[in-house]
Amino acid sequence: MAAEPIDVAVVGVGHLGRHHARLYAANPTARLVAVVDRDPARAWEIAADFGCEAFDDPARIIGRVRAASVAVPTAQHVPVAEPLLRAGIDLLIEKPVTRSLAEADALADAARASGALVMVGHSERFNPAVAALLAALDSPRFFEVHRLAAFSARSTDIDVVLDLMIHDLDLLLHVDRTEVIGVDAVGVAALTDKVDIANARVRLASGCVANLTASRVSAEPLRRVRAFQSKTYLACDTGKRTVDRYRLVVDGSAEPRIVHDRLAVVEGEPLALEIASFLGSVRERTTPAVDLAAARRALELAHRVCDSIALGVGAR
């Protein structure tokens, strides 16, 4: 017998939250009960599209749902999420989890008190090209990442490190669990009063080094990860969803040569895969793929990058 669908809601149905609502409505393991937005007209519009209730107060979903997505601006994560967690509602919170480590700890306390689960929306973990790249990695020594996006008025309440680079900081910490021993970063404000372009060099205790660039003022989008490990170079385009592998082959019958192949990448929308993973954790009561502890580590490293930029010299 099929399990009963999980009653869910989406709090914040702007650009990204609308996609959460769309994907919950399309997922047979979920039942979209309500959407919430501080703009009642917006809430009613989305509710009409997906056949659910509309509210302008997150408290209205308490007692109505088992799980929810929180897709409000980062500054509102704690005031929105904390009461829901204390009420025992499992949450998928968009990245970055909070603005500060103290705020992340407040959410952890609330979740611990009720036993609610928290998953954080680092959706690049669910990008099929990234999944193929991660499966091919074995003790990488150097990463080079470019994440460039066109300007958008969304997410300008935070700087580009917390907005975009945090995706790649999370991936780096996911691949290499050793201590971060050095961060050197630079950044500038271009179109807003916050850092819009940033570059960071991160060194880990394993010896791995990462060079990360993020921009939200690019003319054209670019999302590319290059990884180097023993006798292998991997080039991943997360936008085009391709992963090329170049391997040095040395055998006794021929000169050393480079062999190229393109790794298989499965189909799938990253956010849909992320939501399916979240719903699985809710149903099975398992640790989410990107739990609060992982999100906090990425946030802590993001703040080290921001501190280095603010100092104007490498923070160590």
PDB file of C-alpha atoms in Angstrom:
ATOM      1  CA  MET A   1       0.000   0.000   0.000  1.00  0.00           C
ATOM      2  CA  ALA A   2       1.337   3.421  -0.956  1.00  0.00           C
ATOM      3  CA  ALA A   3       2.218   5.739   1.907  1.00  0.00           C
ATOM      4  CA  GLU A   4      -0.117   8.649   2.620  1.00  0.00           C
ATOM      5  CA  PRO A   5       1.171  11.859   0.979  1.00  0.00           C
ATOM      6  CA  ILE A   6       2.942  14.297   3.292  1.00  0.00           C
ATOM      7  CA  ASP A   7       1.028  17.535   3.901  1.00  0.00           C
ATOM      8  CA  VAL A   8       3.321  20.444   3.025  1.00  0.00           C
ATOM      9  CA  ALA A   9       3.347  24.215   2.664  1.00  0.00           C
ATOM     10  CA  VAL A  10       5.643  26.814   1.113  1.00  0.00           C
ATOM     11  CA  VAL A  11       6.402  30.022   3.003  1.00  0.00           C
ATOM     12  CA  GLY A  12       7.520  32.747   0.626  1.00  0.00           C
ATOM     13  CA  VAL A  13       6.337  32.279  -2.946  1.00  0.00           C
ATOM     14  CA  GLY A  14       8.479  34.722  -4.844  1.00  0.00           C
ATOM     15  CA  HIS A  15      10.600  33.558  -7.777  1.00  0.00           C
ATOM     16  CA  LEU A  16      12.102  30.512  -6.052  1.00  0.00           C
ATOM     17  CA  GLY A  17       9.246  29.695  -3.694  1.00  0.00           C
ATOM     18  CA  ARG A  18       6.872  29.400  -6.629  1.00  0.00           C
ATOM     19  CA  HIS A  19       9.036  26.587  -7.971  1.00  0.00           C
ATOM     20  CA  HIS A  20       8.897  24.845  -4.601  1.00  0.00           C
ATOM     21  CA  ALA A  21       5.102  25.020  -4.783  1.00  0.00           C
ATOM     22  CA  ARG A  22       5.091  23.732  -8.360  1.00  0.00           C
ATOM     23  CA  LEU A  23       7.279  20.756  -7.510  1.00  0.00           C
ATOM     24  CA  TYR A  24       5.395  19.802  -4.353  1.00  0.00           C
ATOM     25  CA  ALA A  25       2.151  19.940  -6.332  1.00  0.00           C
ATOM     26  CA  ALA A  26       3.670  17.611  -8.946  1.00  0.00           C
ATOM     27  CA  ASN A  27       5.191  15.161  -6.436  1.00  0.00           C
ATOM     28  CA  PRO A  28       2.857  12.210  -5.688  1.00  0.00           C
ATOM     29  CA  THR A  29       4.395  11.728  -2.234  1.00  0.00           C
ATOM     30  CA  ALA A  30       3.354  15.243  -1.153  1.00  0.00           C
ATOM     31  CA  ARG A  31       0.096  17.154  -0.808  1.00  0.00           C
ATOM     32  CA  LEU A  32       0.480  20.914  -1.138  1.00  0.00           C
ATOM     33  CA  VAL A  33      -1.890  22.270   1.511  1.00  0.00           C
ATOM     34  CA  ALA A  34      -1.005  25.959   1.575  1.00  0.00           C
ATOM     35  CA  VAL A  35       1.271  28.734   0.399  1.00  0.00           C
ATOM     36  CA  VAL A  36       2.158  31.738   2.533  1.00  0.00           C
ATOM     37  CA  ASP A  37       3.382  35.160   1.443  1.00  0.00           C
ATOM     38  CA  ARG A  38       3.370  38.592   3.032  1.00  0.00           C
ATOM     39  CA  ASP A  39       1.771  39.805  -0.208  1.00  0.00           C
ATOM     40  CA  PRO A  40      -1.761  38.320  -0.015  1.00  0.00           C
ATOM     41  CA  ALA A  41      -2.366  38.837  -3.719  1.00  0.00           C
ATOM     42  CA  ARG A  42       0.765  36.878  -4.542  1.00  0.00           C
ATOM     43  CA  ALA A  43      -0.257  34.071  -2.181  1.00  0.00           C
ATOM     44  CA  TRP A  44      -3.714  33.866  -3.739  1.00  0.00           C
ATOM     45  CA  GLU A  45      -2.260  33.824  -7.261  1.00  0.00           C
ATOM     46  CA  ILE A  46       0.032  30.885  -6.510  1.00  0.00           C
ATOM     47  CA  ALA A  47      -2.649  29.079  -4.508  1.00  0.00           C
ATOM     48  CA  ALA A  48      -5.016  29.350  -7.465  1.00  0.00           C
ATOM     49  CA  ASP A  49      -2.364  27.924  -9.775  1.00  0.00           C
ATOM     50  CA  PHE A  50      -1.788  24.846  -7.628  1.00  0.00           C
ATOM     51  CA  GLY A  51      -5.118  24.297  -5.898  1.00  0.00           C
ATOM     52  CA  CYS A  52      -4.264  24.998  -2.270  1.00  0.00           C
ATOM     53  CA  GLU A  53      -5.016  27.517   0.494  1.00  0.00           C
ATOM     54  CA  ALA A  54      -3.371  30.935   0.738  1.00  0.00           C
ATOM     55  CA  PHE A  55      -2.253  32.741   3.897  1.00  0.00           C
ATOM     56  CA  ASP A  56      -0.229  35.830   4.733  1.00  0.00           C
ATOM     57  CA  ASP A  57       0.884  34.570   8.187  1.00  0.00           C
ATOM     58  CA  PRO A  58       3.185  31.516   8.587  1.00  0.00           C
ATOM     59  CA  ALA A  59       1.518  30.709  11.927  1.00  0.00           C
ATOM     60  CA  ARG A  60      -1.598  29.661   9.977  1.00  0.00           C
ATOM     61  CA  ILE A  61       0.100  26.487   8.752  1.00  0.00           C
ATOM     62  CA  ILE A  62       0.858  25.201  12.274  1.00  0.00           C
ATOM     63  CA  GLY A  63      -1.302  22.150  12.886  1.00  0.00           C
ATOM     64  CA  ARG A  64      -2.079  21.845   9.178  1.00  0.00           C
ATOM     65  CA  VAL A  65       1.150  20.481   7.713  1.00  0.00           C
ATOM     66  CA  ARG A  66       3.951  18.083   8.566  1.00  0.00           C
ATOM     67  CA  ALA A  67       6.657  19.827   6.520  1.00  0.00           C
ATOM     68  CA  ALA A  68       7.310  23.103   4.746  1.00  0.00           C
ATOM     69  CA  SER A  69       9.768  24.993   2.570  1.00  0.00           C
ATOM     70  CA  VAL A  70      10.984  28.387   3.757  1.00  0.00           C
ATOM     71  CA  ALA A  71      11.907  30.566   0.774  1.00  0.00           C
ATOM     72  CA  VAL A  72      11.698  34.041   2.291  1.00  0.00           C
ATOM     73  CA  PRO A  73      14.640  36.502   2.235  1.00  0.00           C
ATOM     74  CA  THR A  74      17.561  35.356   4.392  1.00  0.00           C
ATOM     75  CA  ALA A  75      16.966  38.076   6.990  1.00  0.00           C
ATOM     76  CA  GLN A  76      13.554  36.531   7.674  1.00  0.00           C
ATOM     77  CA  HIS A  77      14.691  32.923   8.051  1.00  0.00           C
ATOM     78  CA  VAL A  78      14.849  32.919  11.842  1.00  0.00           C
ATOM     79  CA  PRO A  79      11.589  34.792  12.604  1.00  0.00           C
ATOM     80  CA  VAL A  80       9.743  32.575  10.108  1.00  0.00           C
ATOM     81  CA  ALA A  81      11.431  29.221  10.720  1.00  0.00           C
ATOM     82  CA  GLU A  82      11.949  29.187  14.479  1.00  0.00           C
ATOM     83  CA  PRO A  83       8.245  29.096  15.474  1.00  0.00           C
ATOM     84  CA  LEU A  84       7.558  26.434  12.848  1.00  0.00           C
ATOM     85  CA  LEU A  85      10.406  24.264  14.124  1.00  0.00           C
ATOM     86  CA  ARG A  86       9.242  24.654  17.724  1.00  0.00           C
ATOM     87  CA  ALA A  87       5.831  23.469  16.536  1.00  0.00           C
ATOM     88  CA  GLY A  88       7.500  20.317  15.179  1.00  0.00           C
ATOM     89  CA  ILE A  89       7.258  21.116  11.457  1.00  0.00           C
ATOM     90  CA  ASP A  90      10.139  19.712   9.376  1.00  0.00           C
ATOM     91  CA  LEU A  91      11.674  22.414   7.209  1.00  0.00           C
ATOM     92  CA  LEU A  92      13.551  22.776   3.935  1.00  0.00           C
ATOM     93  CA  ILE A  93      15.179  26.204   4.300  1.00  0.00           C
ATOM     94  CA  GLU A  94      16.707  27.927   1.295  1.00  0.00           C
ATOM     95  CA  LYS A  95      20.415  28.754   1.442  1.00  0.00           C
ATOM     96  CA  PRO A  96      22.122  30.445   3.112  1.00  0.00           C
ATOM     97  CA  VAL A  97      20.493  28.946   6.189  1.00  0.00           C
ATOM     98  CA  THR A  98      20.827  32.248   8.088  1.00  0.00           C
ATOM     99  CA  ARG A  99      22.865  35.439   8.062  1.00  0.00           C
ATOM    100  CA  SER A 100      24.935  34.557  11.130  1.00  0.00           C
ATOM    101  CA  LEU A 101      26.200  31.525  13.025  1.00  0.00           C
ATOM    102  CA  ALA A 102      24.252  32.642  16.099  1.00  0.00           C
ATOM    103  CA  GLU A 103      21.055  32.583  14.052  1.00  0.00           C
ATOM    104  CA  ALA A 104      21.901  29.104  12.737  1.00  0.00           C
ATOM    105  CA  ASP A 105      22.422  27.942  16.306  1.00  0.00           C
ATOM    106  CA  ALA A 106      19.024  29.366  17.282  1.00  0.00           C
ATOM    107  CA  LEU A 107      17.394  27.242  14.585  1.00  0.00           C
ATOM    108  CA  ALA A 108      19.348  24.201  15.763  1.00  0.00           C
ATOM    109  CA  ASP A 109      18.070  24.755  19.312  1.00  0.00           C
ATOM    110  CA  ALA A 110      14.489  25.021  18.076  1.00  0.00           C
ATOM    111  CA  ALA A 111      14.784  21.865  15.974  1.00  0.00           C
ATOM    112  CA  ARG A 112      16.394  19.956  18.824  1.00  0.00           C
ATOM    113  CA  ALA A 113      13.638  20.946  21.237  1.00  0.00           C
ATOM    114  CA  SER A 114      10.863  19.517  19.039  1.00  0.00           C
ATOM    115  CA  GLY A 115      12.690  16.808  17.098  1.00  0.00           C
ATOM    116  CA  ALA A 116      11.957  18.546  13.800  1.00  0.00           C
ATOM    117  CA  LEU A 117      14.249  17.952  10.818  1.00  0.00           C
ATOM    118  CA  VAL A 118      16.021  20.743   8.967  1.00  0.00           C
ATOM    119  CA  MET A 119      17.371  20.441   5.437  1.00  0.00           C
ATOM    120  CA  VAL A 120      19.070  23.409   3.765  1.00  0.00           C
ATOM    121  CA  GLY A 121      18.659  24.138   0.077  1.00  0.00           C
ATOM    122  CA  HIS A 122      22.159  23.799  -1.295  1.00  0.00           C
ATOM    123  CA  SER A 123      20.649  22.629  -4.553  1.00  0.00           C
ATOM    124  CA  GLU A 124      23.950  22.189  -6.415  1.00  0.00           C
ATOM    125  CA  ARG A 125      24.425  18.983  -4.427  1.00  0.00           C
ATOM    126  CA  PHE A 126      21.482  17.665  -6.455  1.00  0.00           C
ATOM    127  CA  ASN A 127      22.644  18.901  -9.854  1.00  0.00           C
ATOM    128  CA  PRO A 128      23.070  15.674 -11.886  1.00  0.00           C
ATOM    129  CA  ALA A 129      26.353  16.937 -13.388  1.00  0.00           C
ATOM    130  CA  VAL A 130      27.727  17.673  -9.916  1.00  0.00           C
ATOM    131  CA  ALA A 131      26.638  14.207  -8.775  1.00  0.00           C
ATOM    132  CA  ALA A 132      28.577  12.669 -11.680  1.00  0.00           C
ATOM    133  CA  LEU A 133      31.605  14.811 -10.836  1.00  0.00           C
ATOM    134  CA  LEU A 134      31.533  13.863  -7.152  1.00  0.00           C
ATOM    135  CA  ALA A 135      31.320  10.176  -8.006  1.00  0.00           C
ATOM    136  CA  ALA A 136      34.512  10.483 -10.082  1.00  0.00           C
ATOM    137  CA  LEU A 137      36.555  12.348  -7.477  1.00  0.00           C
ATOM    138  CA  ASP A 138      39.242  10.615  -5.464  1.00  0.00           C
ATOM    139  CA  SER A 139      41.392  12.828  -3.209  1.00  0.00           C
ATOM    140  CA  PRO A 140      41.360  15.945  -5.430  1.00  0.00           C
ATOM    141  CA  ARG A 141      44.300  18.318  -4.999  1.00  0.00           C
ATOM    142  CA  PHE A 142      43.051  21.472  -6.706  1.00  0.00           C
ATOM    143  CA  PHE A 143      39.660  22.994  -7.518  1.00  0.00           C
ATOM    144  CA  GLU A 144      38.904  25.962  -9.720  1.00  0.00           C
ATOM    145  CA  VAL A 145      35.326  27.230  -9.745  1.00  0.00           C
ATOM    146  CA  HIS A 146      33.644  30.052 -11.670  1.00  0.00           C
ATOM    147  CA  ARG A 147      30.044  30.862 -10.767  1.00  0.00           C
ATOM    148  CA  LEU A 148      28.961  33.920 -12.733  1.00  0.00           C
ATOM    149  CA  ALA A 149      25.403  35.219 -12.974  1.00  0.00           C
ATOM    150  CA  ALA A 150      23.619  38.164 -14.505  1.00  0.00           C
ATOM    151  CA  PHE A 151      22.422  40.845 -12.123  1.00  0.00           C
ATOM    152  CA  SER A 152      19.080  40.302 -10.422  1.00  0.00           C
ATOM    153  CA  ALA A 153      17.375  42.368  -7.739  1.00  0.00           C
ATOM    154  CA  ARG A 154      16.695  39.128  -5.859  1.00  0.00           C
ATOM    155  CA  SER A 155      19.020  38.257  -2.963  1.00  0.00           C
ATOM    156  CA  THR A 156      20.624  41.689  -2.783  1.00  0.00           C
ATOM    157  CA  ASP A 157      19.972  41.617   0.972  1.00  0.00           C
ATOM    158  CA  ILE A 158      23.167  39.530   1.150  1.00  0.00           C
ATOM    159  CA  ASP A 159      26.496  39.733  -0.662  1.00  0.00           C
ATOM    160  CA  VAL A 160      27.656  37.462  -3.481  1.00  0.00           C
ATOM    161  CA  VAL A 161      29.602  35.201  -1.108  1.00  0.00           C
ATOM    162  CA  LEU A 162      26.441  34.245   0.785  1.00  0.00           C
ATOM    163  CA  ASP A 163      24.305  34.395  -2.348  1.00  0.00           C
ATOM    164  CA  LEU A 164      26.357  32.376  -4.877  1.00  0.00           C
ATOM    165  CA  MET A 165      29.809  31.351  -3.654  1.00  0.00           C
ATOM    166  CA  ILE A 166      28.319  29.487  -0.696  1.00  0.00           C
ATOM    167  CA  HIS A 167      27.177  26.767  -3.130  1.00  0.00           C
ATOM    168  CA  ASP A 168      30.798  26.012  -3.965  1.00  0.00           C
ATOM    169  CA  LEU A 169      32.035  26.367  -0.399  1.00  0.00           C
ATOM    170  CA  ASP A 170      29.472  23.734   0.566  1.00  0.00           C
ATOM    171  CA  LEU A 171      30.630  21.416  -2.242  1.00  0.00           C
ATOM    172  CA  LEU A 172      34.268  21.875  -1.243  1.00  0.00           C
ATOM    173  CA  LEU A 173      33.566  20.992   2.399  1.00  0.00           C
ATOM    174  CA  HIS A 174      31.437  18.046   1.277  1.00  0.00           C
ATOM    175  CA  VAL A 175      34.312  16.632  -0.796  1.00  0.00           C
ATOM    176  CA  ASP A 176      37.144  17.384   1.636  1.00  0.00           C
ATOM    177  CA  ARG A 177      36.235  17.046   5.320  1.00  0.00           C
ATOM    178  CA  THR A 178      39.611  18.221   6.641  1.00  0.00           C
ATOM    179  CA  GLU A 179      40.169  21.503   8.467  1.00  0.00           C
ATOM    180  CA  VAL A 180      40.314  24.779   6.552  1.00  0.00           C
ATOM    181  CA  ILE A 181      43.766  26.182   7.323  1.00  0.00           C
ATOM    182  CA  GLY A 182      43.805  29.309   5.168  1.00  0.00           C
ATOM    183  CA  VAL A 183      41.477  31.754   3.437  1.00  0.00           C
ATOM    184  CA  ASP A 184      42.631  34.635   1.224  1.00  0.00           C
ATOM    185  CA  ALA A 185      39.903  36.632  -0.497  1.00  0.00           C
ATOM    186  CA  VAL A 186      39.206  39.828  -2.383  1.00  0.00           C
ATOM    187  CA  GLY A 187      35.940  41.363  -3.460  1.00  0.00           C
ATOM    188  CA  VAL A 188      34.310  44.563  -4.650  1.00  0.00           C
ATOM    189  CA  ALA A 189      30.898  46.198  -4.748  1.00  0.00           C
ATOM    190  CA  ALA A 190      29.844  47.067  -8.270  1.00  0.00           C
ATOM    191  CA  LEU A 191      26.081  47.493  -8.624  1.00  0.00           C
ATOM    192  CA  THR A 192      24.968  47.309  -4.981  1.00  0.00           C
ATOM    193  CA  ASP A 193      26.330  48.450  -1.633  1.00  0.00           C
ATOM    194  CA  LYS A 194      27.487  44.883  -0.930  1.00  0.00           C
ATOM    195  CA  VAL A 195      30.225  42.740  -2.484  1.00  0.00           C
ATOM    196  CA  ASP A 196      29.057  41.700  -5.966  1.00  0.00           C
ATOM    197  CA  ILE A 197      32.273  40.060  -7.245  1.00  0.00           C
ATOM    198  CA  ALA A 198      34.550  37.917  -5.085  1.00  0.00           C
ATOM    199  CA  ASN A 199      37.499  35.591  -5.398  1.00  0.00           C
ATOM    200  CA  ALA A 200      38.703  33.294  -2.624  1.00  0.00           C
ATOM    201  CA  ARG A 201      41.622  30.917  -2.253  1.00  0.00           C
ATOM    202  CA  VAL A 202      40.914  28.236   0.337  1.00  0.00           C
ATOM    203  CA  ARG A 203      43.535  25.815   1.671  1.00  0.00           C
ATOM    204  CA  LEU A 204      42.670  22.634   3.545  1.00  0.00           C
ATOM    205  CA  ALA A 205      44.706  20.457   5.891  1.00  0.00           C
ATOM    206  CA  SER A 206      44.664  17.633   3.327  1.00  0.00           C
ATOM    207  CA  GLY A 207      46.763  19.811   0.993  1.00  0.00           C
ATOM    208  CA  CYS A 208      43.826  20.497  -1.309  1.00  0.00           C
ATOM    209  CA  VAL A 209      43.574  24.074  -2.605  1.00  0.00           C
ATOM    210  CA  ALA A 210      40.502  25.717  -4.111  1.00  0.00           C
ATOM    211  CA  ASN A 211      40.271  28.924  -6.131  1.00  0.00           C
ATOM    212  CA  LEU A 212      36.670  30.164  -6.202  1.00  0.00           C
ATOM    213  CA  THR A 213      35.217  33.084  -8.165  1.00  0.00           C
ATOM    214  CA  ALA A 214      31.638  34.340  -7.879  1.00  0.00           C
ATOM    215  CA  SER A 215      29.973  37.266  -9.616  1.00  0.00           C
ATOM    216  CA  ARG A 216      26.415  38.499  -9.921  1.00  0.00           C
ATOM    217  CA  VAL A 217      27.235  41.201 -12.453  1.00  0.00           C
ATOM    218  CA  SER A 218      28.276  39.030 -15.388  1.00  0.00           C
ATOM    219  CA  ALA A 219      26.971  39.608 -18.894  1.00  0.00           C
ATOM    220  CA  GLU A 220      26.467  35.867 -19.365  1.00  0.00           C
ATOM    221  CA  PRO A 221      25.967  33.057 -16.845  1.00  0.00           C
ATOM    222  CA  LEU A 222      28.778  30.578 -16.285  1.00  0.00           C
ATOM    223  CA  ARG A 223      28.915  27.701 -13.806  1.00  0.00           C
ATOM    224  CA  ARG A 224      32.066  25.667 -14.190  1.00  0.00           C
ATOM    225  CA  VAL A 225      34.043  23.443 -11.837  1.00  0.00           C
ATOM    226  CA  ARG A 226      37.474  22.074 -12.664  1.00  0.00           C
ATOM    227  CA  ALA A 227      39.073  19.449 -10.421  1.00  0.00           C
ATOM    228  CA  PHE A 228      42.578  18.006 -10.572  1.00  0.00           C
ATOM    229  CA  GLN A 229      43.649  14.795  -8.899  1.00  0.00           C
ATOM    230  CA  SER A 230      46.269  12.140  -9.486  1.00  0.00           C
ATOM    231  CA  LYS A 231      46.598  11.597 -13.256  1.00  0.00           C
ATOM    232  CA  THR A 232      43.077  12.971 -13.836  1.00  0.00           C
ATOM    233  CA  TYR A 233      41.498  16.303 -14.752  1.00  0.00           C
ATOM    234  CA  LEU A 234      37.722  16.736 -14.590  1.00  0.00           C
ATOM    235  CA  ALA A 235      35.816  19.649 -16.156  1.00  0.00           C
ATOM    236  CA  CYS A 236      32.185  20.068 -15.096  1.00  0.00           C
ATOM    237  CA  ASP A 237      29.770  22.587 -16.593  1.00  0.00           C
ATOM    238  CA  THR A 238      26.895  22.572 -14.122  1.00  0.00           C
ATOM    239  CA  GLY A 239      24.735  24.755 -16.348  1.00  0.00           C
ATOM    240  CA  LYS A 240      25.093  22.625 -19.476  1.00  0.00           C
ATOM    241  CA  ARG A 241      25.272  19.497 -17.288  1.00  0.00           C
ATOM    242  CA  THR A 242      28.376  17.967 -18.808  1.00  0.00           C
ATOM    243  CA  VAL A 243      31.421  16.361 -17.188  1.00  0.00           C
ATOM    244  CA  ASP A 244      34.560  15.731 -19.247  1.00  0.00           C
ATOM    245  CA  ARG A 245      37.345  13.552 -17.893  1.00  0.00           C
ATOM    246  CA  TYR A 246      40.969  13.561 -19.081  1.00  0.00           C
ATOM    247  CA  ARG A 247      43.218  10.777 -17.777  1.00  0.00           C
ATOM    248  CA  LEU A 248      46.922  10.160 -18.152  1.00  0.00           C
ATOM    249  CA  VAL A 249      47.396   6.557 -19.257  1.00  0.00           C
ATOM    250  CA  VAL A 250      50.819   5.011 -18.860  1.00  0.00           C
ATOM    251  CA  ASP A 251      51.481   1.439 -19.959  1.00  0.00           C
ATOM    252  CA  GLY A 252      54.458  -0.492 -21.245  1.00  0.00           C
ATOM    253  CA  SER A 253      53.273  -0.722 -24.828  1.00  0.00           C
ATOM    254  CA  ALA A 254      52.972   2.938 -25.754  1.00  0.00           C
ATOM    255  CA  GLU A 255      53.994   6.465 -24.904  1.00  0.00           C
ATOM    256  CA  PRO A 256      52.056   8.115 -22.059  1.00  0.00           C
ATOM    257  CA  ARG A 257      48.866   9.613 -23.478  1.00  0.00           C
ATOM    258  CA  ILE A 258      45.804  11.564 -22.446  1.00  0.00           C
ATOM    259  CA  VAL A 259      42.482   9.737 -22.823  1.00  0.00           C
ATOM    260  CA  HIS A 260      39.269  11.768 -22.861  1.00  0.00           C
ATOM    261  CA  ASP A 261      35.757  10.602 -22.111  1.00  0.00           C
ATOM    262  CA  ARG A 262      32.484  12.274 -21.159  1.00  0.00           C
ATOM    263  CA  LEU A 263      30.825  10.934 -18.028  1.00  0.00           C
ATOM    264  CA  ALA A 264      27.198   9.855 -18.048  1.00  0.00           C
ATOM    265  CA  VAL A 265      24.887  12.423 -16.464  1.00  0.00           C
ATOM    266  CA  VAL A 266      21.344  11.442 -15.539  1.00  0.00           C
ATOM    267  CA  GLU A 267      18.365  13.666 -16.251  1.00  0.00           C
ATOM    268  CA  GLY A 268      16.659  15.572 -13.490  1.00  0.00           C
ATOM    269  CA  GLU A 269      15.789  19.047 -12.193  1.00  0.00           C
ATOM    270  CA  PRO A 270      18.024  19.772  -9.187  1.00  0.00           C
ATOM    271  CA  LEU A 271      15.281  21.386  -7.118  1.00  0.00           C
ATOM    272  CA  ALA A 272      12.891  18.500  -7.821  1.00  0.00           C
ATOM    273  CA  LEU A 273      15.569  16.025  -6.718  1.00  0.00           C
ATOM    274  CA  GLU A 274      16.256  18.113  -3.614  1.00  0.00           C
ATOM    275  CA  ILE A 275      12.577  18.204  -2.655  1.00  0.00           C
ATOM    276  CA  ALA A 276      12.249  14.452  -3.226  1.00  0.00           C
ATOM    277  CA  SER A 277      15.235  13.893  -0.936  1.00  0.00           C
ATOM    278  CA  PHE A 278      13.702  16.151   1.726  1.00  0.00           C
ATOM    279  CA  LEU A 279      10.380  14.324   1.579  1.00  0.00           C
ATOM    280  CA  GLY A 280      12.211  11.003   1.900  1.00  0.00           C
ATOM    281  CA  SER A 281      13.947  12.217   5.057  1.00  0.00           C
ATOM    282  CA  VAL A 282      10.638  13.444   6.476  1.00  0.00           C
ATOM    283  CA  ARG A 283       8.977  10.108   5.830  1.00  0.00           C
ATOM    284  CA  GLU A 284      11.840   7.900   6.995  1.00  0.00           C
ATOM    285  CA  ARG A 285      13.110  10.237   9.774  1.00  0.00           C
ATOM    286  CA  THR A 286      16.630  10.097   8.386  1.00  0.00           C
ATOM    287  CA  THR A 287      19.313  12.778   8.452  1.00  0.00           C
ATOM    288  CA  PRO A 288      18.773  15.107   5.473  1.00  0.00           C
ATOM    289  CA  ALA A 289      21.347  15.103   2.679  1.00  0.00           C
ATOM    290  CA  VAL A 290      22.311  18.690   3.578  1.00  0.00           C
ATOM    291  CA  ASP A 291      21.613  18.972   7.286  1.00  0.00           C
ATOM    292  CA  LEU A 292      21.903  22.008   9.524  1.00  0.00           C
ATOM    293  CA  ALA A 293      25.428  21.072  10.619  1.00  0.00           C
ATOM    294  CA  ALA A 294      26.664  20.984   6.996  1.00  0.00           C
ATOM    295  CA  ALA A 295      24.947  24.268   6.223  1.00  0.00           C
ATOM    296  CA  ARG A 296      26.506  25.851   9.296  1.00  0.00           C
ATOM    297  CA  ARG A 297      29.992  24.750   8.186  1.00  0.00           C
ATOM    298  CA  ALA A 298      29.446  26.333   4.773  1.00  0.00           C
ATOM    299  CA  LEU A 299      28.143  29.503   6.430  1.00  0.00           C
ATOM    300  CA  GLU A 300      31.140  29.658   8.754  1.00  0.00           C
ATOM    301  CA  LEU A 301      33.542  29.367   5.811  1.00  0.00           C
ATOM    302  CA  ALA A 302      31.553  31.997   3.902  1.00  0.00           C
ATOM    303  CA  HIS A 303      32.000  34.372   6.823  1.00  0.00           C
ATOM    304  CA  ARG A 304      35.739  33.692   6.833  1.00  0.00           C
ATOM    305  CA  VAL A 305      35.782  34.695   3.158  1.00  0.00           C
ATOM    306  CA  CYS A 306      33.794  37.845   3.945  1.00  0.00           C
ATOM    307  CA  ASP A 307      36.127  38.683   6.845  1.00  0.00           C
ATOM    308  CA  SER A 308      39.148  38.305   4.582  1.00  0.00           C
ATOM    309  CA  ILE A 309      37.590  40.643   2.023  1.00  0.00           C
ATOM    310  CA  ALA A 310      36.778  43.182   4.742  1.00  0.00           C
ATOM    311  CA  LEU A 311      40.301  43.103   6.098  1.00  0.00           C
ATOM    312  CA  GLY A 312      41.792  43.635   2.654  1.00  0.00           C
ATOM    313  CA  VAL A 313      44.372  40.946   3.403  1.00  0.00           C
ATOM    314  CA  GLY A 314      44.270  37.164   3.753  1.00  0.00           C
ATOM    315  CA  ALA A 315      42.567  36.074   6.973  1.00  0.00           C
ATOM    316  CA  ARG A 316      44.308  33.092   8.516  1.00  0.00           C
TER     317      ARG A 316
END
